[in-house]
Coordinates of C-alpha atoms and ligand atoms in Angstrom, one line a residue:
Chain A
M262 CA -30.3 -1.6 20.3
P263 CA -28.1 -4.1 21.9
D264 CA -27.0 -3.4 25.5
Y265 CA -23.7 -4.0 27.3
N266 CA -24.5 -7.6 28.2
E267 CA -25.4 -8.5 24.6
F268 CA -22.1 -7.1 23.4
L269 CA -20.3 -9.0 26.1
E270 CA -22.0 -12.3 25.4
R271 CA -21.1 -12.0 21.7
I272 CA -17.5 -11.1 22.4
F273 CA -17.2 -14.2 24.6
E274 CA -18.7 -16.2 21.8
V275 CA -16.3 -14.9 19.2
L276 CA -13.3 -15.3 21.5
K277 CA -14.0 -18.9 22.4
P278 CA -11.5 -20.3 19.9
F279 CA -8.9 -18.0 21.4
A280 CA -9.4 -19.1 25.0
K281 CA -6.3 -20.9 25.9
Q282 CA -6.1 -23.7 28.4
G283 CA -6.3 -22.4 31.9
V284 CA -7.5 -18.9 30.9
L285 CA -11.0 -18.3 31.9
L286 CA -12.8 -15.8 29.7
N287 CA -14.1 -12.9 31.7
E288 CA -14.5 -9.2 31.4
D289 CA -11.0 -8.5 32.7
C290 CA -9.3 -10.7 30.1
E291 CA -6.8 -8.7 28.1
L292 CA -7.2 -9.3 24.4
V293 CA -3.5 -9.0 23.4
A294 CA -1.5 -9.5 26.6
E295 CA -3.5 -12.5 27.9
L296 CA -5.3 -14.1 25.0
G297 CA -2.4 -13.4 22.7
L298 CA -4.5 -12.1 19.8
T299 CA -2.3 -10.8 16.9
S300 CA -3.3 -7.5 15.3
L301 CA -4.8 -9.6 12.4
Q302 CA -6.9 -11.6 14.9
V303 CA -8.1 -8.4 16.6
M304 CA -9.3 -7.2 13.2
E305 CA -11.1 -10.5 12.6
L306 CA -12.8 -10.2 16.0
I307 CA -13.9 -6.6 15.1
E308 CA -15.2 -7.8 11.7
Q309 CA -17.3 -10.6 13.3
L310 CA -18.8 -8.2 15.7
E311 CA -19.5 -5.7 13.0
D312 CA -21.3 -8.3 10.9
H313 CA -23.3 -9.6 13.9
F314 CA -24.5 -6.2 15.1
D315 CA -24.7 -4.6 11.6
M316 CA -22.4 -1.8 12.8
S317 CA -19.1 -0.3 11.8
I318 CA -16.4 0.0 14.5
P319 CA -13.9 2.8 13.8
L320 CA -10.2 1.8 14.2
N321 CA -9.8 5.0 16.4
I322 CA -11.4 3.3 19.4
L323 CA -8.8 0.4 19.4
P324 CA -5.9 2.1 21.2
D325 CA -8.1 2.5 24.3
I326 CA -9.2 -1.1 24.4
R327 CA -7.2 -3.6 26.5
T328 CA -9.8 -5.8 28.0
V329 CA -13.0 -7.5 27.0
R330 CA -14.9 -5.0 29.2
D331 CA -13.2 -2.0 27.4
L332 CA -14.4 -3.4 24.1
A333 CA -18.0 -4.1 25.3
R334 CA -18.2 -0.6 26.8
A335 CA -16.8 1.0 23.6
L336 CA -19.4 -0.8 21.5
E337 CA -22.2 0.2 23.8
K338 CA -21.1 3.8 23.5
L339 CA -20.9 3.6 19.7
E340 CA -24.5 2.4 19.5
S341 CA -25.9 5.0 21.9
Chain B
M196 CA 10.6 -1.0 31.6
S197 CA 12.2 1.4 29.2
L198 CA 11.4 3.2 26.0
F199 CA 13.4 0.5 24.3
D200 CA 11.5 -2.5 25.5
K201 CA 9.0 -2.4 22.7
F202 CA 11.8 -2.8 20.1
Q203 CA 12.9 -6.1 21.6
P204 CA 10.7 -8.3 19.3
I205 CA 12.4 -6.6 16.3
A206 CA 15.9 -7.2 17.9
D207 CA 15.0 -10.8 18.4
I208 CA 14.1 -11.3 14.8
Q209 CA 17.3 -9.6 13.8
A210 CA 19.3 -11.9 16.0
D211 CA 17.6 -15.0 14.5
L212 CA 18.4 -13.8 11.0
K213 CA 22.0 -13.0 11.9
E214 CA 22.4 -16.6 13.3
L215 CA 21.1 -17.8 10.0
G216 CA 23.6 -15.5 8.2
V217 CA 20.8 -13.7 6.2
M218 CA 20.2 -10.0 5.7
P219 CA 16.8 -9.7 4.0
F220 CA 15.9 -6.3 5.3
G221 CA 18.2 -3.6 4.1
A222 CA 20.1 -6.0 1.8
V223 CA 22.9 -3.9 0.3
T224 CA 23.0 -3.3 -3.4
E225 CA 26.7 -3.0 -3.8
K226 CA 26.8 -2.2 -7.5
L227 CA 24.1 -1.7 -10.2
L228 CA 25.0 -3.3 -13.5
S229 CA 21.8 -2.2 -15.3
S230 CA 18.2 -1.5 -14.3
T231 CA 17.7 -5.3 -14.0
E232 CA 21.0 -6.6 -12.7
A233 CA 23.2 -5.8 -9.7
I234 CA 25.5 -7.2 -7.0
V235 CA 23.4 -7.6 -3.9
N236 CA 25.0 -8.8 -0.6
G237 CA 27.9 -10.1 -2.6
H238 CA 25.8 -12.0 -5.2
K239 CA 25.3 -11.1 -8.8
V240 CA 21.5 -11.2 -9.2
I241 CA 18.7 -10.4 -11.5
L242 CA 16.6 -7.7 -9.8
A243 CA 13.1 -9.2 -9.4
G244 CA 11.8 -6.9 -6.6
T245 CA 12.5 -3.3 -7.5
N246 CA 9.1 -1.9 -8.7
N247 CA 11.1 -0.5 -11.6
Y248 CA 8.2 -1.4 -13.8
L249 CA 9.2 0.4 -17.0
G250 CA 12.9 0.0 -16.4
L251 CA 13.6 3.7 -16.9
T252 CA 16.2 4.2 -14.1
F253 CA 19.1 4.0 -16.6
D254 CA 17.3 5.4 -19.7
P255 CA 19.7 7.7 -21.5
E256 CA 17.2 10.5 -21.8
C257 CA 16.3 10.4 -18.1
L258 CA 20.0 10.3 -17.2
E259 CA 20.8 13.2 -19.5
A260 CA 17.8 15.3 -18.2
A261 CA 18.9 14.8 -14.6
K262 CA 22.5 15.7 -15.3
R263 CA 21.6 18.8 -17.1
A264 CA 19.3 19.9 -14.3
I265 CA 22.1 19.5 -11.8
D266 CA 24.3 21.7 -13.9
E267 CA 21.7 24.3 -14.3
S268 CA 19.9 24.3 -11.0
G269 CA 22.2 22.6 -8.5
T270 CA 21.9 19.6 -6.3
G271 CA 18.9 20.6 -4.1
T272 CA 16.2 23.2 -3.7
T273 CA 17.0 23.7 0.0
G274 CA 13.4 24.6 0.9
S275 CA 9.7 24.0 1.0
R276 CA 7.4 24.3 -2.0
M277 CA 5.6 27.0 0.0
A278 CA 8.8 29.1 0.5
N279 CA 11.9 29.0 -1.8
G280 CA 11.5 25.5 -3.1
T281 CA 9.1 25.9 -6.0
F282 CA 11.1 26.1 -9.2
A283 CA 9.7 26.6 -12.7
E284 CA 10.3 22.9 -13.3
H285 CA 8.1 21.8 -10.3
V286 CA 5.3 23.9 -11.8
A287 CA 5.9 22.4 -15.3
L288 CA 5.8 18.9 -13.9
E289 CA 2.5 19.7 -12.2
N290 CA 1.1 21.0 -15.5
E291 CA 2.3 17.9 -17.3
L292 CA 0.8 15.6 -14.8
A293 CA -2.5 17.5 -15.0
A294 CA -2.5 17.2 -18.8
F295 CA -1.5 13.5 -18.7
F296 CA -4.3 12.7 -16.3
D297 CA -6.7 15.1 -18.1
R298 CA -7.5 16.8 -14.8
R299 CA -7.5 20.5 -13.9
H300 CA -5.1 20.4 -10.9
A301 CA -2.0 18.6 -9.7
I302 CA 0.3 18.8 -6.7
V303 CA 3.9 17.4 -6.7
F304 CA 5.2 16.1 -3.3
S305 CA 8.7 15.0 -2.2
T306 CA 7.8 11.4 -1.9
G307 CA 4.8 9.1 -2.6
Y308 CA 4.6 8.5 1.1
A309 CA 4.2 12.3 1.6
A310 CA 1.5 12.4 -1.1
T311 CA -0.7 9.6 0.3
M312 CA -0.1 10.4 3.9
G313 CA -0.7 14.1 3.3
M314 CA -3.9 13.7 1.4
G315 CA -5.3 11.1 3.8
S316 CA -4.5 13.2 6.8
T317 CA -5.7 16.5 5.4
L318 CA -8.9 15.8 3.5
A319 CA -10.7 14.2 6.5
G320 CA -10.4 15.4 10.1
P321 CA -12.1 15.0 13.4
G322 CA -15.8 14.3 12.9
D323 CA -15.3 13.2 9.3
V324 CA -15.2 9.6 8.2
I325 CA -12.7 7.6 6.2
V326 CA -13.7 4.2 4.7
L327 CA -10.7 2.4 3.5
D328 CA -9.8 -1.0 2.1
A329 CA -8.3 -3.2 4.8
D330 CA -5.2 -4.0 2.8
S331 CA -4.3 -0.3 2.3
H332 CA -0.6 0.7 2.3
A333 CA 1.0 1.9 5.5
S334 CA 1.2 5.5 4.1
I335 CA -2.6 5.6 3.9
Y336 CA -3.1 4.2 7.4
D337 CA -0.5 6.6 8.8
G338 CA -2.2 9.5 7.2
V339 CA -5.8 8.8 8.2
R340 CA -4.7 8.1 11.8
L341 CA -2.9 11.5 11.9
G342 CA -6.0 13.2 10.5
G343 CA -8.2 12.1 13.3
A344 CA -11.3 11.2 11.3
D345 CA -13.3 8.0 12.2
V346 CA -11.5 5.3 10.3
I347 CA -13.6 2.3 9.1
R348 CA -12.1 -0.6 7.2
F349 CA -13.9 -2.7 4.7
R350 CA -12.8 -6.2 3.7
H351 CA -10.2 -6.2 1.0
N352 CA -11.6 -5.8 -2.5
D353 CA -15.1 -6.6 -1.2
P354 CA -17.7 -4.1 -2.6
A355 CA -20.6 -5.8 -0.7
D356 CA -18.8 -5.1 2.6
L357 CA -18.1 -1.6 1.5
E358 CA -21.7 -1.1 0.7
K359 CA -22.8 -2.2 4.1
R360 CA -20.4 0.4 5.6
L361 CA -21.6 3.2 3.4
R362 CA -25.2 2.4 4.1
R363 CA -24.6 2.4 7.9
L364 CA -23.2 5.9 7.7
G365 CA -26.5 7.6 7.0
D366 CA -26.0 11.4 6.8
R367 CA -22.4 11.1 7.7
I368 CA -21.8 10.0 4.1
D369 CA -21.5 13.7 3.1
N370 CA -18.3 14.0 5.2
T371 CA -16.8 10.7 4.0
L372 CA -13.7 9.9 2.0
I373 CA -13.4 6.4 0.5
I374 CA -9.8 5.3 -0.1
V375 CA -8.6 2.3 -2.2
E376 CA -5.5 1.4 -4.2
G377 CA -5.4 0.7 -8.0
I378 CA -3.1 -2.3 -8.0
Y379 CA -2.4 -3.5 -4.4
S380 CA 1.3 -3.3 -3.6
M381 CA 1.8 -6.7 -1.9
M382 CA -0.4 -9.1 -3.9
G383 CA -0.7 -7.2 -7.2
D384 CA -4.5 -7.6 -7.3
Q385 CA -6.6 -4.9 -8.8
A386 CA -9.4 -3.0 -7.0
P387 CA -12.9 -3.6 -8.4
L388 CA -13.1 0.1 -9.2
A389 CA -16.2 -0.1 -11.4
E390 CA -18.2 -1.5 -8.6
I391 CA -16.7 0.8 -6.0
A392 CA -17.5 3.8 -8.2
E393 CA -21.0 2.6 -8.6
L394 CA -21.4 2.5 -4.8
K395 CA -20.0 6.0 -4.6
R396 CA -22.6 7.2 -7.1
K397 CA -25.3 5.4 -5.1
Y398 CA -24.4 6.6 -1.6
G399 CA -22.1 9.6 -2.0
G400 CA -18.8 10.7 -0.5
L401 CA -15.5 11.4 -2.2
L402 CA -13.2 8.8 -3.6
L403 CA -9.4 8.7 -3.5
V404 CA -7.4 6.1 -5.4
D405 CA -3.7 5.4 -4.9
E406 CA -2.4 4.4 -8.3
A407 CA 1.2 3.9 -7.0
H408 CA 1.6 0.5 -8.7
S409 CA -0.6 1.1 -11.7
L410 CA 0.7 4.3 -13.3
G411 CA 1.8 3.5 -16.8
M412 CA 0.4 0.0 -16.7
L413 CA -3.4 0.1 -17.3
G414 CA -5.9 2.1 -19.2
E415 CA -5.7 3.5 -22.7
H416 CA -3.3 6.2 -21.7
G417 CA -1.7 4.4 -18.9
R418 CA -3.5 6.4 -16.2
G419 CA -4.2 3.4 -14.1
V420 CA -7.0 1.2 -12.9
A421 CA -9.5 4.1 -12.8
E422 CA -9.0 4.7 -16.5
A423 CA -9.1 1.0 -17.3
A424 CA -12.4 0.6 -15.4
G425 CA -13.8 3.7 -17.2
V426 CA -14.6 5.5 -14.0
E427 CA -12.2 8.4 -13.9
D428 CA -15.1 10.8 -13.5
D429 CA -16.1 9.2 -10.2
V430 CA -12.6 9.3 -8.8
D431 CA -12.1 12.7 -7.0
F432 CA -8.4 12.3 -6.3
V433 CA -5.7 10.2 -7.8
V434 CA -2.5 9.9 -5.8
G435 CA 0.7 8.1 -6.8
T436 CA 4.5 8.1 -6.8
F437 CA 7.4 8.8 -9.1
S438 CA 9.4 6.0 -7.4
K439 CA 8.1 3.1 -9.3
S440 CA 7.2 3.3 -13.0
L441 CA 8.9 6.7 -13.4
G442 CA 12.2 5.5 -11.7
A443 CA 12.8 8.5 -9.5
I444 CA 11.3 9.7 -6.2
G445 CA 8.4 11.9 -5.4
G446 CA 4.6 11.8 -5.4
Y447 CA 1.6 13.5 -6.8
C448 CA -2.1 14.2 -6.4
V449 CA -4.4 15.1 -9.3
S450 CA -8.0 16.3 -9.2
N451 CA -10.7 18.2 -10.9
H452 CA -11.8 19.9 -7.7
D453 CA -10.8 23.5 -7.7
Q454 CA -10.4 23.3 -3.9
L455 CA -7.1 21.4 -4.5
N456 CA -5.3 24.7 -4.6
A457 CA -6.5 25.6 -1.2
I458 CA -6.0 22.1 0.2
R459 CA -2.4 22.3 -1.0
F460 CA -1.6 24.8 1.7
A461 CA -3.2 22.8 4.4
I462 CA -1.1 19.6 3.8
R463 CA 1.7 19.5 6.3
S464 CA 3.7 16.9 4.4
Y465 CA 3.8 19.3 1.5
I466 CA 4.7 22.5 3.5
F467 CA 7.1 21.3 6.1
T468 CA 9.6 19.4 4.0
A469 CA 11.9 20.4 1.2
S470 CA 10.8 20.1 -2.4
P471 CA 12.2 17.4 -4.7
S472 CA 15.7 18.1 -6.1
P473 CA 16.0 19.5 -9.7
S474 CA 17.5 16.3 -11.0
V475 CA 14.6 14.3 -9.6
I476 CA 12.1 16.6 -11.2
A477 CA 14.0 16.5 -14.5
S478 CA 14.2 12.7 -14.8
T479 CA 10.6 12.4 -13.7
R480 CA 9.5 14.7 -16.5
A481 CA 11.5 12.8 -19.0
A482 CA 10.1 9.5 -17.7
L483 CA 6.6 10.8 -17.8
R484 CA 7.1 11.8 -21.5
L485 CA 8.8 8.5 -22.4
M486 CA 6.1 6.5 -20.7
Q487 CA 3.6 8.1 -23.2
E488 CA 5.9 7.9 -26.2
R489 CA 6.7 4.2 -25.7
P490 CA 3.5 2.3 -25.2
Y491 CA 5.4 -0.8 -26.1
L492 CA 7.1 -0.7 -22.7
R493 CA 3.7 -1.6 -21.2
D494 CA 3.3 -4.5 -23.5
Q495 CA 6.7 -5.8 -22.6
L496 CA 5.9 -5.4 -18.9
W497 CA 2.7 -7.4 -19.2
D498 CA 4.4 -10.1 -21.3
N499 CA 7.0 -10.5 -18.7
A500 CA 4.4 -10.4 -15.9
R501 CA 2.5 -13.3 -17.6
R502 CA 5.7 -15.2 -18.2
L503 CA 6.8 -15.0 -14.6
Y504 CA 3.3 -15.7 -13.3
D505 CA 2.8 -18.7 -15.5
G506 CA 6.3 -20.0 -14.7
L507 CA 6.0 -19.8 -11.0
K508 CA 2.5 -21.3 -11.1
A509 CA 3.7 -24.2 -13.2
L510 CA 6.2 -25.0 -10.4
G511 CA 3.1 -25.5 -8.2
L512 CA 3.8 -22.4 -6.0
E513 CA 1.0 -20.5 -4.3
V514 CA 1.1 -17.4 -6.5
S515 CA -1.0 -14.3 -6.1
P516 CA -4.6 -14.2 -7.4
E517 CA -4.1 -12.5 -10.8
V518 CA -1.4 -11.8 -13.4
S519 CA 0.1 -8.5 -12.5
P520 CA 3.5 -6.7 -12.5
V521 CA 3.6 -7.8 -8.9
V522 CA 3.8 -11.5 -8.5
A523 CA 3.8 -12.7 -4.9
V524 CA 4.5 -16.3 -3.8
T525 CA 2.9 -17.2 -0.4
I526 CA 5.0 -19.2 2.0
N527 CA 3.3 -20.2 5.2
D528 CA 6.3 -20.7 7.3
R529 CA 8.4 -17.7 8.1
N530 CA 11.6 -19.5 8.4
Q531 CA 11.1 -21.3 5.1
A532 CA 10.5 -17.9 3.5
I533 CA 13.7 -16.6 5.0
D534 CA 15.6 -19.6 3.8
W535 CA 14.1 -19.4 0.3
W536 CA 14.8 -15.7 0.1
N537 CA 18.5 -16.4 1.0
R538 CA 18.9 -19.2 -1.5
L539 CA 17.2 -17.3 -4.2
L540 CA 19.9 -14.7 -3.8
Q541 CA 22.5 -17.4 -4.1
H542 CA 20.8 -18.6 -7.2
G543 CA 20.9 -15.2 -8.8
A544 CA 17.5 -13.7 -8.1
Y545 CA 16.7 -10.8 -5.7
V546 CA 13.1 -10.7 -4.6
N547 CA 11.4 -9.0 -1.6
L548 CA 10.8 -10.9 1.6
V549 CA 7.6 -9.7 3.2
M550 CA 6.6 -10.9 6.7
P551 CA 3.6 -10.1 8.8
P552 CA 2.5 -7.4 9.6
A553 CA 3.6 -6.0 6.3
S554 CA 2.0 -9.0 4.5
P555 CA -1.8 -8.9 4.4
T556 CA -2.2 -12.3 6.1
D557 CA -0.3 -14.3 8.7
D558 CA 1.8 -15.8 5.9
S559 CA 5.0 -14.6 4.5
L560 CA 5.5 -13.5 0.9
L561 CA 8.3 -13.7 -1.6
R562 CA 7.2 -10.7 -3.6
C563 CA 8.5 -10.3 -7.1
S564 CA 8.0 -7.3 -9.4
V565 CA 8.8 -7.4 -13.1
S566 CA 10.1 -4.8 -15.4
A567 CA 9.7 -4.0 -19.0
A568 CA 13.5 -4.1 -19.1
H569 CA 13.7 -7.8 -18.2
S570 CA 14.4 -10.0 -21.1
P571 CA 12.4 -13.2 -21.4
G572 CA 15.6 -15.1 -20.6
Q573 CA 16.0 -13.2 -17.4
I574 CA 12.4 -14.0 -16.4
D575 CA 13.2 -17.7 -17.1
R576 CA 16.2 -17.5 -14.9
I577 CA 14.1 -16.1 -12.0
V578 CA 11.7 -19.0 -12.5
A579 CA 14.7 -21.4 -12.6
A580 CA 16.0 -19.9 -9.3
F581 CA 12.6 -20.7 -7.7
A582 CA 12.7 -24.2 -9.1
A583 CA 16.2 -24.7 -7.6
V584 CA 15.3 -23.5 -4.1
Q585 CA 12.1 -25.6 -4.2
N586 CA 14.1 -28.8 -4.3
Ligands
PLP859 C1 0.3 1.8 -2.5 C2 1.5 2.7 -2.1 N1 1.3 4.0 -1.8 C3 2.3 4.8 -1.5 C4 3.6 4.4 -1.5 C5 4.7 5.3 -1.2 O1 5.5 5.7 -2.2 P1 7.0 6.1 -2.1 O2 7.8 4.8 -1.7 O3 7.4 6.5 -3.4 O4 7.2 7.1 -1.0 C6 3.9 3.1 -1.9 C7 5.2 2.5 -2.0 O5 6.0 2.4 -1.2 C8 2.8 2.2 -2.2 O6 3.0 0.9 -2.5

């Protein structure tokens, strides 16, 4: 079962194309406010993580997720 | 910071549009000339975005039935189906819907939105699972969010992705509701229901299909995509609306599950709203009958759909994936879509402008819907309007 760091690493990987100039990807990065992800892009991010980890991520968890850390934590919790 | 801040992006778009002198959202139909022509925002246009698939909104029999109902039963029911708002005609329509769909039970709702939202929010609650197609209508998303089940999306019309999600559920499949549409409202593409039903047979769960845009259009009796795909037995619940092919307003759910009669009284969008007005029920009953008596309407609809689809495709436009009563033209640039929408109106064609997030991608759509009541000449004029704005 993947742990927090594996989720984190993968999220960074998937987010690479979204990292704007000057924004350093870290756990505190806010997906929408800082990286500017649209709702469609958030869903693409989720789908890529779902495929990679062979898991389904319910939409219900999304309202509580602002940062990369929030997302990695939520995935860790789902898999536990 | 105030409560109003979050509406600023909408206000910004409205200001942009005002500057351009366009009013695509809430365009005002000033006068209806027929079921296919009207004066909209001051322009005489062919209506090419009304979902009036069978063109029954001005059918003399529907008009007569509605007028008679007003005289006999008044303008409104002034109450809930659960209290004073169930008239004999509501029950008759439920029986007629059950007979039409060849199912044991039917519920009539005040809108299609209330039907889909109500079923989605009531059937699955906290601890249960909803697996839905990513391109599902807002009424489905609203319902399942309200219900509190775990909501899992699968990629639009992708049975392989659905299968992965059903497999991952393990034992939770017993508490799972799968939700798809028959014909999808924005692009007009059909769900691969035969494959979806097969997955349901293999893994389990219940299946709900929203046939809002397919009632009267597909299958031997016009029951929709489930009938056309030959998988009605696998579909536990069919929901839909009276606001499109039946030309009125209201919604329904039909099922063979006897539990539907108990479920009815758990659906808040059924209980806590007034029932449809007598005139609405009367015209809907007439339209449901006419839909069955006049199968040629369906043939006209599909002929028109193909004519519009082929015509727009021949112009080199990026049209939706398959011939359907909904024909959507994808326009990548939002401002171009707005400009085209506006010029189409000036050239005598009203279509729907759809922008993200209502469109399924980051692109905008000029969404057309055809009617059995369109003449071939009208379809050609819609195509000609697109040709004119293209240049
Ligand atoms: C797929 C789908 N479901 C439900 C609805 C809601 O129906 P109504 O507009 O009749 O409330 C619509 C249409 O708006 C729809 O397209």
